[in-house]
Coordinates of C-alpha atoms in Angstrom, one line a residue:
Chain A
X1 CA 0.0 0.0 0.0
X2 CA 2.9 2.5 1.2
X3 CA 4.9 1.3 -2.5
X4 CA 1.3 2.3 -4.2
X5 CA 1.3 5.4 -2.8
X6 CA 4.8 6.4 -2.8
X7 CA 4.7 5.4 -7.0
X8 CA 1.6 7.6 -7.5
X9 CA 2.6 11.1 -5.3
X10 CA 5.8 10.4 -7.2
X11 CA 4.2 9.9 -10.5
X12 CA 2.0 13.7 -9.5
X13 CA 5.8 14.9 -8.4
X14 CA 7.3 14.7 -11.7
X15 CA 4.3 15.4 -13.9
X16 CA 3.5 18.7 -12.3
X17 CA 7.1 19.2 -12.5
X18 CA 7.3 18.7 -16.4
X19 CA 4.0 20.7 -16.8
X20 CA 5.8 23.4 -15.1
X21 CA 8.3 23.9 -17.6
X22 CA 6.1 23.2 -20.3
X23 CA 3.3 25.8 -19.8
X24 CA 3.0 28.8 -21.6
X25 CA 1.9 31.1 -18.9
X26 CA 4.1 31.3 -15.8
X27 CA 1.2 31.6 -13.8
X28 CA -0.1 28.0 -14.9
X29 CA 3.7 26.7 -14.1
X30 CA 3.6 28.6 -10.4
X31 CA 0.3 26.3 -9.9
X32 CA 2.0 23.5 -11.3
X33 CA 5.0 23.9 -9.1
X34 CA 2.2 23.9 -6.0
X35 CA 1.0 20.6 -6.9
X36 CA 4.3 19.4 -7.1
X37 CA 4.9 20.6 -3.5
X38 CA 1.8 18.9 -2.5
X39 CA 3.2 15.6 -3.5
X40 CA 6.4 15.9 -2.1
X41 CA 4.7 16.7 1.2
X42 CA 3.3 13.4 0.9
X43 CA 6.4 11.8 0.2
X44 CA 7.5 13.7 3.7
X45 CA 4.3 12.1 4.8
X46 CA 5.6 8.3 3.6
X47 CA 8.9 8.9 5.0
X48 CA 7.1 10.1 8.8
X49 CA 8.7 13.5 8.6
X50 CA 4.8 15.2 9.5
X51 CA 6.5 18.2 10.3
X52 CA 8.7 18.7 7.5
X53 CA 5.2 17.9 5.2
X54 CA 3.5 20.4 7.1
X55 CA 6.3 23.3 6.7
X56 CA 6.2 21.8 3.0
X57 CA 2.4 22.4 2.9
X58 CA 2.2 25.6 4.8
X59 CA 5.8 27.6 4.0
X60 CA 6.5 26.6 0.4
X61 CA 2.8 25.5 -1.1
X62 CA 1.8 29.1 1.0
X63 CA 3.6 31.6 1.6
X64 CA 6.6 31.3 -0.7
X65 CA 4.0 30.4 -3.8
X66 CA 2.1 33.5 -3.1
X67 CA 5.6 35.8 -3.2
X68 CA 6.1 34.1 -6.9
X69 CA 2.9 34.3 -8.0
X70 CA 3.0 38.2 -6.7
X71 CA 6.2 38.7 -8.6
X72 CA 4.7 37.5 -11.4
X73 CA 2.1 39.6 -11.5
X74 CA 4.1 42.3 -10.7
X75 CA 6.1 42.2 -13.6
X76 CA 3.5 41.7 -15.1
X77 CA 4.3 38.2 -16.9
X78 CA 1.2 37.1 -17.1
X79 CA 0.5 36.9 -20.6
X80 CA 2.6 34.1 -22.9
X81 CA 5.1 36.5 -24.5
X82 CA 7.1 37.9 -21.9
X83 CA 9.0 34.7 -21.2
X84 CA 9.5 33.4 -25.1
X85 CA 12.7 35.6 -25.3
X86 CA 14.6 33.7 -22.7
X87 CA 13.5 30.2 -23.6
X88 CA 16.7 28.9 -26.3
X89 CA 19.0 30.7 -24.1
X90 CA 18.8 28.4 -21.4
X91 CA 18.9 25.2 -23.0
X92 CA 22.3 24.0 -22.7
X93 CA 22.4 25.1 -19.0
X94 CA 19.7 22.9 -18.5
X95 CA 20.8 19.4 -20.2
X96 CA 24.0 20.2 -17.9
X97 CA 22.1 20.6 -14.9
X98 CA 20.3 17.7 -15.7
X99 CA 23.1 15.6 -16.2
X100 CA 24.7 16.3 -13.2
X101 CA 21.8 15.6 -11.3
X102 CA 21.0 12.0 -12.9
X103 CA 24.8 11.5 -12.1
X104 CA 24.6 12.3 -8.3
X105 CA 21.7 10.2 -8.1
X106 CA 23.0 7.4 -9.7
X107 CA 25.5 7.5 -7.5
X108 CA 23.7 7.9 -4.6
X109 CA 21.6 5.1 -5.1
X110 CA 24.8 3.1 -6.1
X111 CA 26.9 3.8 -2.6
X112 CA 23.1 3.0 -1.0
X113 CA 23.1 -0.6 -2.5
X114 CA 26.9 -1.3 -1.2
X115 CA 25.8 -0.2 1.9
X116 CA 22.9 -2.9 2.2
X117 CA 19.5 -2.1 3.4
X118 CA 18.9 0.3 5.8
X119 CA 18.4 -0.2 9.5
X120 CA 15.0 0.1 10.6
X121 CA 15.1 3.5 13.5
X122 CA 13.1 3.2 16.2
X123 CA 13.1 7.0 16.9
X124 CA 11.6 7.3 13.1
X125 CA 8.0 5.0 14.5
X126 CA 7.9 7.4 17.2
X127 CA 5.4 10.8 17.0
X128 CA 8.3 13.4 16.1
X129 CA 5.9 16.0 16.1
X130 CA 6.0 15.7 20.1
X131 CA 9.5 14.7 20.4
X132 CA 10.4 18.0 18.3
X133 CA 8.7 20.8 20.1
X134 CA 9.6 18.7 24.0
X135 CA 13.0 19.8 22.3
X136 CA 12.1 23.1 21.2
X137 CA 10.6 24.3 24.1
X138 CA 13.0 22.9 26.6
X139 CA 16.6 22.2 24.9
X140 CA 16.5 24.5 22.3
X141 CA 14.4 27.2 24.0
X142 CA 17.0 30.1 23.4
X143 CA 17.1 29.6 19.3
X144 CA 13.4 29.7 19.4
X145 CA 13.2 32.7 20.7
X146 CA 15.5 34.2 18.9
X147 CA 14.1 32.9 15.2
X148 CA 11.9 35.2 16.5
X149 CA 13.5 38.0 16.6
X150 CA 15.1 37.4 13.3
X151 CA 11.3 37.5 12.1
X152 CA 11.0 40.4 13.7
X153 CA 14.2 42.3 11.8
X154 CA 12.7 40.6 8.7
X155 CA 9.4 42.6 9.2
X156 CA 10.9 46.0 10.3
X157 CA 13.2 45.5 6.7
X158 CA 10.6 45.1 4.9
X159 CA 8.9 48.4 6.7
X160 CA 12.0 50.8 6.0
X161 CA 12.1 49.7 2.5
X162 CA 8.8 50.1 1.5
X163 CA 9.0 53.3 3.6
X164 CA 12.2 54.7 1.6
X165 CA 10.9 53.5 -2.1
X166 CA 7.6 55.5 -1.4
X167 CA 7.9 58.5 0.6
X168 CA 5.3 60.4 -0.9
X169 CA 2.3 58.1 1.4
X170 CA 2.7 58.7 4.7
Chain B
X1 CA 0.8 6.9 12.9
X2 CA 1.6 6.8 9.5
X3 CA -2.2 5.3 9.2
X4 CA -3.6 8.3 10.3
X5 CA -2.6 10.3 7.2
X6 CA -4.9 7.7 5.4
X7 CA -7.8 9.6 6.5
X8 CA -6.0 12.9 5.0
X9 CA -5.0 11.1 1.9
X10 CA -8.8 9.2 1.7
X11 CA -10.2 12.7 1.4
X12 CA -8.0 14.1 -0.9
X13 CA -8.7 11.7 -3.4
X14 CA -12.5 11.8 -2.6
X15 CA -12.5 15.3 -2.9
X16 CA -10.6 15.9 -5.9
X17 CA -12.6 12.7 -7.5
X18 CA -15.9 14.0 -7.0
X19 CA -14.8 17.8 -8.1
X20 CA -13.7 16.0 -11.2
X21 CA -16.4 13.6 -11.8
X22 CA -19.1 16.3 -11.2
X23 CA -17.3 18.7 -14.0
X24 CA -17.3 15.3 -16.0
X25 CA -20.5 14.3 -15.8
X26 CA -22.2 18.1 -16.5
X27 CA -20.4 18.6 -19.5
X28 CA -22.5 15.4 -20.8
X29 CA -25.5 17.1 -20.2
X30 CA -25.3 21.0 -20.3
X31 CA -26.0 22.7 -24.0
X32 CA -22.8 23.7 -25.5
X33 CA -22.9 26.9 -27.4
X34 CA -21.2 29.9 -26.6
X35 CA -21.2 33.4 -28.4
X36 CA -18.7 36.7 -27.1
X37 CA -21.2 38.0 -24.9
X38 CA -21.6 34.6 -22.7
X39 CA -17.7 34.4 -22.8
X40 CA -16.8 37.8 -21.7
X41 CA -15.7 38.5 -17.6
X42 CA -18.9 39.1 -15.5
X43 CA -18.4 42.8 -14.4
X44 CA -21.7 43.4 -12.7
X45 CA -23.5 45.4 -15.7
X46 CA -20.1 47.2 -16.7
X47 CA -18.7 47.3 -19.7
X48 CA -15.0 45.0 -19.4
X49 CA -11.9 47.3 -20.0
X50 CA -8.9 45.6 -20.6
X51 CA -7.9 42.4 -19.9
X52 CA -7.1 41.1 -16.6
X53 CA -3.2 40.7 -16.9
X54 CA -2.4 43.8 -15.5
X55 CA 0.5 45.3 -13.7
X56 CA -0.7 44.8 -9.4
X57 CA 0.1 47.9 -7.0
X58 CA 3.6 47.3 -5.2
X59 CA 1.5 47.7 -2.4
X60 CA 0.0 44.3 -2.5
X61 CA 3.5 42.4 -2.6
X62 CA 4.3 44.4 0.9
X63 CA 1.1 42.6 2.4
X64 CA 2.3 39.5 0.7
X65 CA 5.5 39.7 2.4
X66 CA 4.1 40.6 6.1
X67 CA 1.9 37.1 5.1
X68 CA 5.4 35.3 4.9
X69 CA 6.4 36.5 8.3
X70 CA 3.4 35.3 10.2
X71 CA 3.0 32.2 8.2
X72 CA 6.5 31.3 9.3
X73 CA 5.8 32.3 13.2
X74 CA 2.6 29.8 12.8
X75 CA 4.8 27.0 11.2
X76 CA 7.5 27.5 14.6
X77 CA 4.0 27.3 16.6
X78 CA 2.7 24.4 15.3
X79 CA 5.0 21.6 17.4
X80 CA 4.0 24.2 20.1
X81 CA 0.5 23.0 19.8
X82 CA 0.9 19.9 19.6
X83 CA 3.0 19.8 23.6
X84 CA 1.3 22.6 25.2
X85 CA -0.4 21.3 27.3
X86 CA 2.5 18.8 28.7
X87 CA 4.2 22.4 29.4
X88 CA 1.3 24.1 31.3
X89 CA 2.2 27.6 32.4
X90 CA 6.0 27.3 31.3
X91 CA 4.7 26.3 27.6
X92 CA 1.8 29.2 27.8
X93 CA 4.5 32.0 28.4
X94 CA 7.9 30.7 25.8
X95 CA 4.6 30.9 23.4
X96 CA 4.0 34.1 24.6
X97 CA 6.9 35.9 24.6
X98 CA 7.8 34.3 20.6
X99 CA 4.1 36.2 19.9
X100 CA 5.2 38.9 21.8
X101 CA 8.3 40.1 19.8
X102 CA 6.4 39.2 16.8
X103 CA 3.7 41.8 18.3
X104 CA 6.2 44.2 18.4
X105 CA 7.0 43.7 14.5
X106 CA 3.2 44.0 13.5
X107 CA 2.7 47.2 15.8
X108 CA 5.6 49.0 13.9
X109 CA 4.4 48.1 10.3
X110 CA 0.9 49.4 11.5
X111 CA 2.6 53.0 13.0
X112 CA 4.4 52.7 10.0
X113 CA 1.6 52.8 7.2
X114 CA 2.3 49.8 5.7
X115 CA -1.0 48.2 6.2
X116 CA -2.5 51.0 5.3
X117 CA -4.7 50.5 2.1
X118 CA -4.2 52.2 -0.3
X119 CA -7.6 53.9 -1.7
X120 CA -8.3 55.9 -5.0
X121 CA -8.4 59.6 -4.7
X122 CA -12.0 60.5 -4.8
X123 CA -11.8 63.3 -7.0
X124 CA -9.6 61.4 -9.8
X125 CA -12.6 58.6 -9.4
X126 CA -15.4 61.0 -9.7
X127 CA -13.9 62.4 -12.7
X128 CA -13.4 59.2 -14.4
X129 CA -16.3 57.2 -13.7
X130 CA -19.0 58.6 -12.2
X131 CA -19.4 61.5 -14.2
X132 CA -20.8 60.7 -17.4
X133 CA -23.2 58.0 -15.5
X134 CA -24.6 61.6 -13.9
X135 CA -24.9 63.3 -17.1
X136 CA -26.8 60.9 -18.9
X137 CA -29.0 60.5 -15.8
X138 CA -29.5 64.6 -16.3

């Protein structure tokens, strides 16, 4: 059953991938790339990191795909011809890419069958969810709160520059 | 554990299945024949101007990006949730001091403006699309 699933988020993973470089409008490839997320936080899912899939489903499939999808619309790509310019360019950059991938994951799953099969973790059948945030709140207490306060520069950056770029609207 | 998310996955496919299957089976049955005026955007009795790729006000992506900040404080409160109440009181105030600062944030950028919206001048708006409504009226 887990083999069935795993074959058909996979199967969503790469077609939405493919359909993302194959669409015309780049705002049909952003929603592509959001169902590609989606499966991939399944995988997550499969592979019992829940909190990985949910920072998957919530960060990425959320907030980061509404930043491209604003960028997109403001430069103003919606329509087909903006991108055809910079299509050919790319090409070779690509098959490289590509290649180098498909090599490190050849190899990957090569060194992966010398080693043998993998030892079943106990600490992977336990809820993580819990185990994390025990650990975040007691262990790791001071980095928490102090992510937060990175957030917080984030925010006041974003303030001043918006602040200095329009001056006029107080 | 891992079962659990069968539930989740049971309704995705449901859900997306009878979406689908819905779409499917009224396109057997609903008359097919369109004309410009049926396929143009539904403005409310207005007259469509323009397409609707246009270029959005910078001021939207500032609200996108003040999104981005609290979506990532609500992803660092999520294994929060999940323990809270093994924590108690000690749990209730590490929560509250993350909100806290993050409070802090929110109150500048609404001193600041930033979440001000922005609206059209009236004037610019009477001039532009009210007015010849009124002098066909009179």
């Amino acid at each position: 059953m887990e083999t069935a699933v795993f074959y058909v988020l996979a199967t969503i993973a790469v077609a939405s991938a493919v359909l993302l470089v194959l669409f015309r409008n780049p705002v049909y490839s952003a929603l592509s790339l959001v169902a590609t997320l989606f499966a991939v936080a399944g995988l997550f899912v499969l592979l019992n990191a829940y909190f990985l899939a949910a920072v998957q489903i919530i960060v990425y499939a959320g907030a980061v795909m509404v930043l491209f999808l604003f960028v997109i619309m403001l430069l103003n790509l919606g329509h087909s011809e903006a991108l055809e310019s910079t299509v050919g360019r790319y090409r070779l950059t690509g098959v490289i890419f590509l290649c180098a991938l498909l090599v490190a994951q050849l190899t990957a799953v090569g060194t992966r069958q010398l080693r043998g099969p993998v030892a079943e973790n106990e600490a992977l059948r336990t809820e993580n969810v819990q185990t994390l945030g025990k650990l975040l709140y007691t262990d790791f207490l001071f980095p928490f709160e102090v992510a937060s306060i990175i957030l917080l520069v984030a925010l006041i950056g974003v303030v001043v520059l918006v602040k200095r770029e329009t001056p006029e609207t107080t | 554990m891992l079962l659990d998310y069968a539930n989740v996955l049971l309704f995705l496919s449901v859900g997306s299945f009878f979406i689908v299957f819905n779409l499917f089976l009224g396109s057997l049955f609903r008359p097919d024949n369109p004309d410009p005026e049926k396929l143009s955007t539904y403005e409310c009795g207005e007259e469509p101007v323009g397409g609707s790729w246009i270029q959005f006000n910078i001021r939207f992506y500032v609200v996108a990006l003040d999104f981005i900040i609290f979506d990532v404080e609500v992803v660092l409160l999520y294994p929060w949730a999940v323990v809270a109440q093994e924590f108690g009181w000690y749990g209730f105030g590490v929560a509250f001091v993350f909100i806290f600062i993050l409070l802090l944030g929110l109150a500048f950028a609404w001193k600041k403006g930033t979440l001000e919206w922005v609206r059209p001048k009236v004037d610019r708006f009477r001039d532009t699309m009210t007015r010849p409504l009124v002098e066909e009226a009179a």
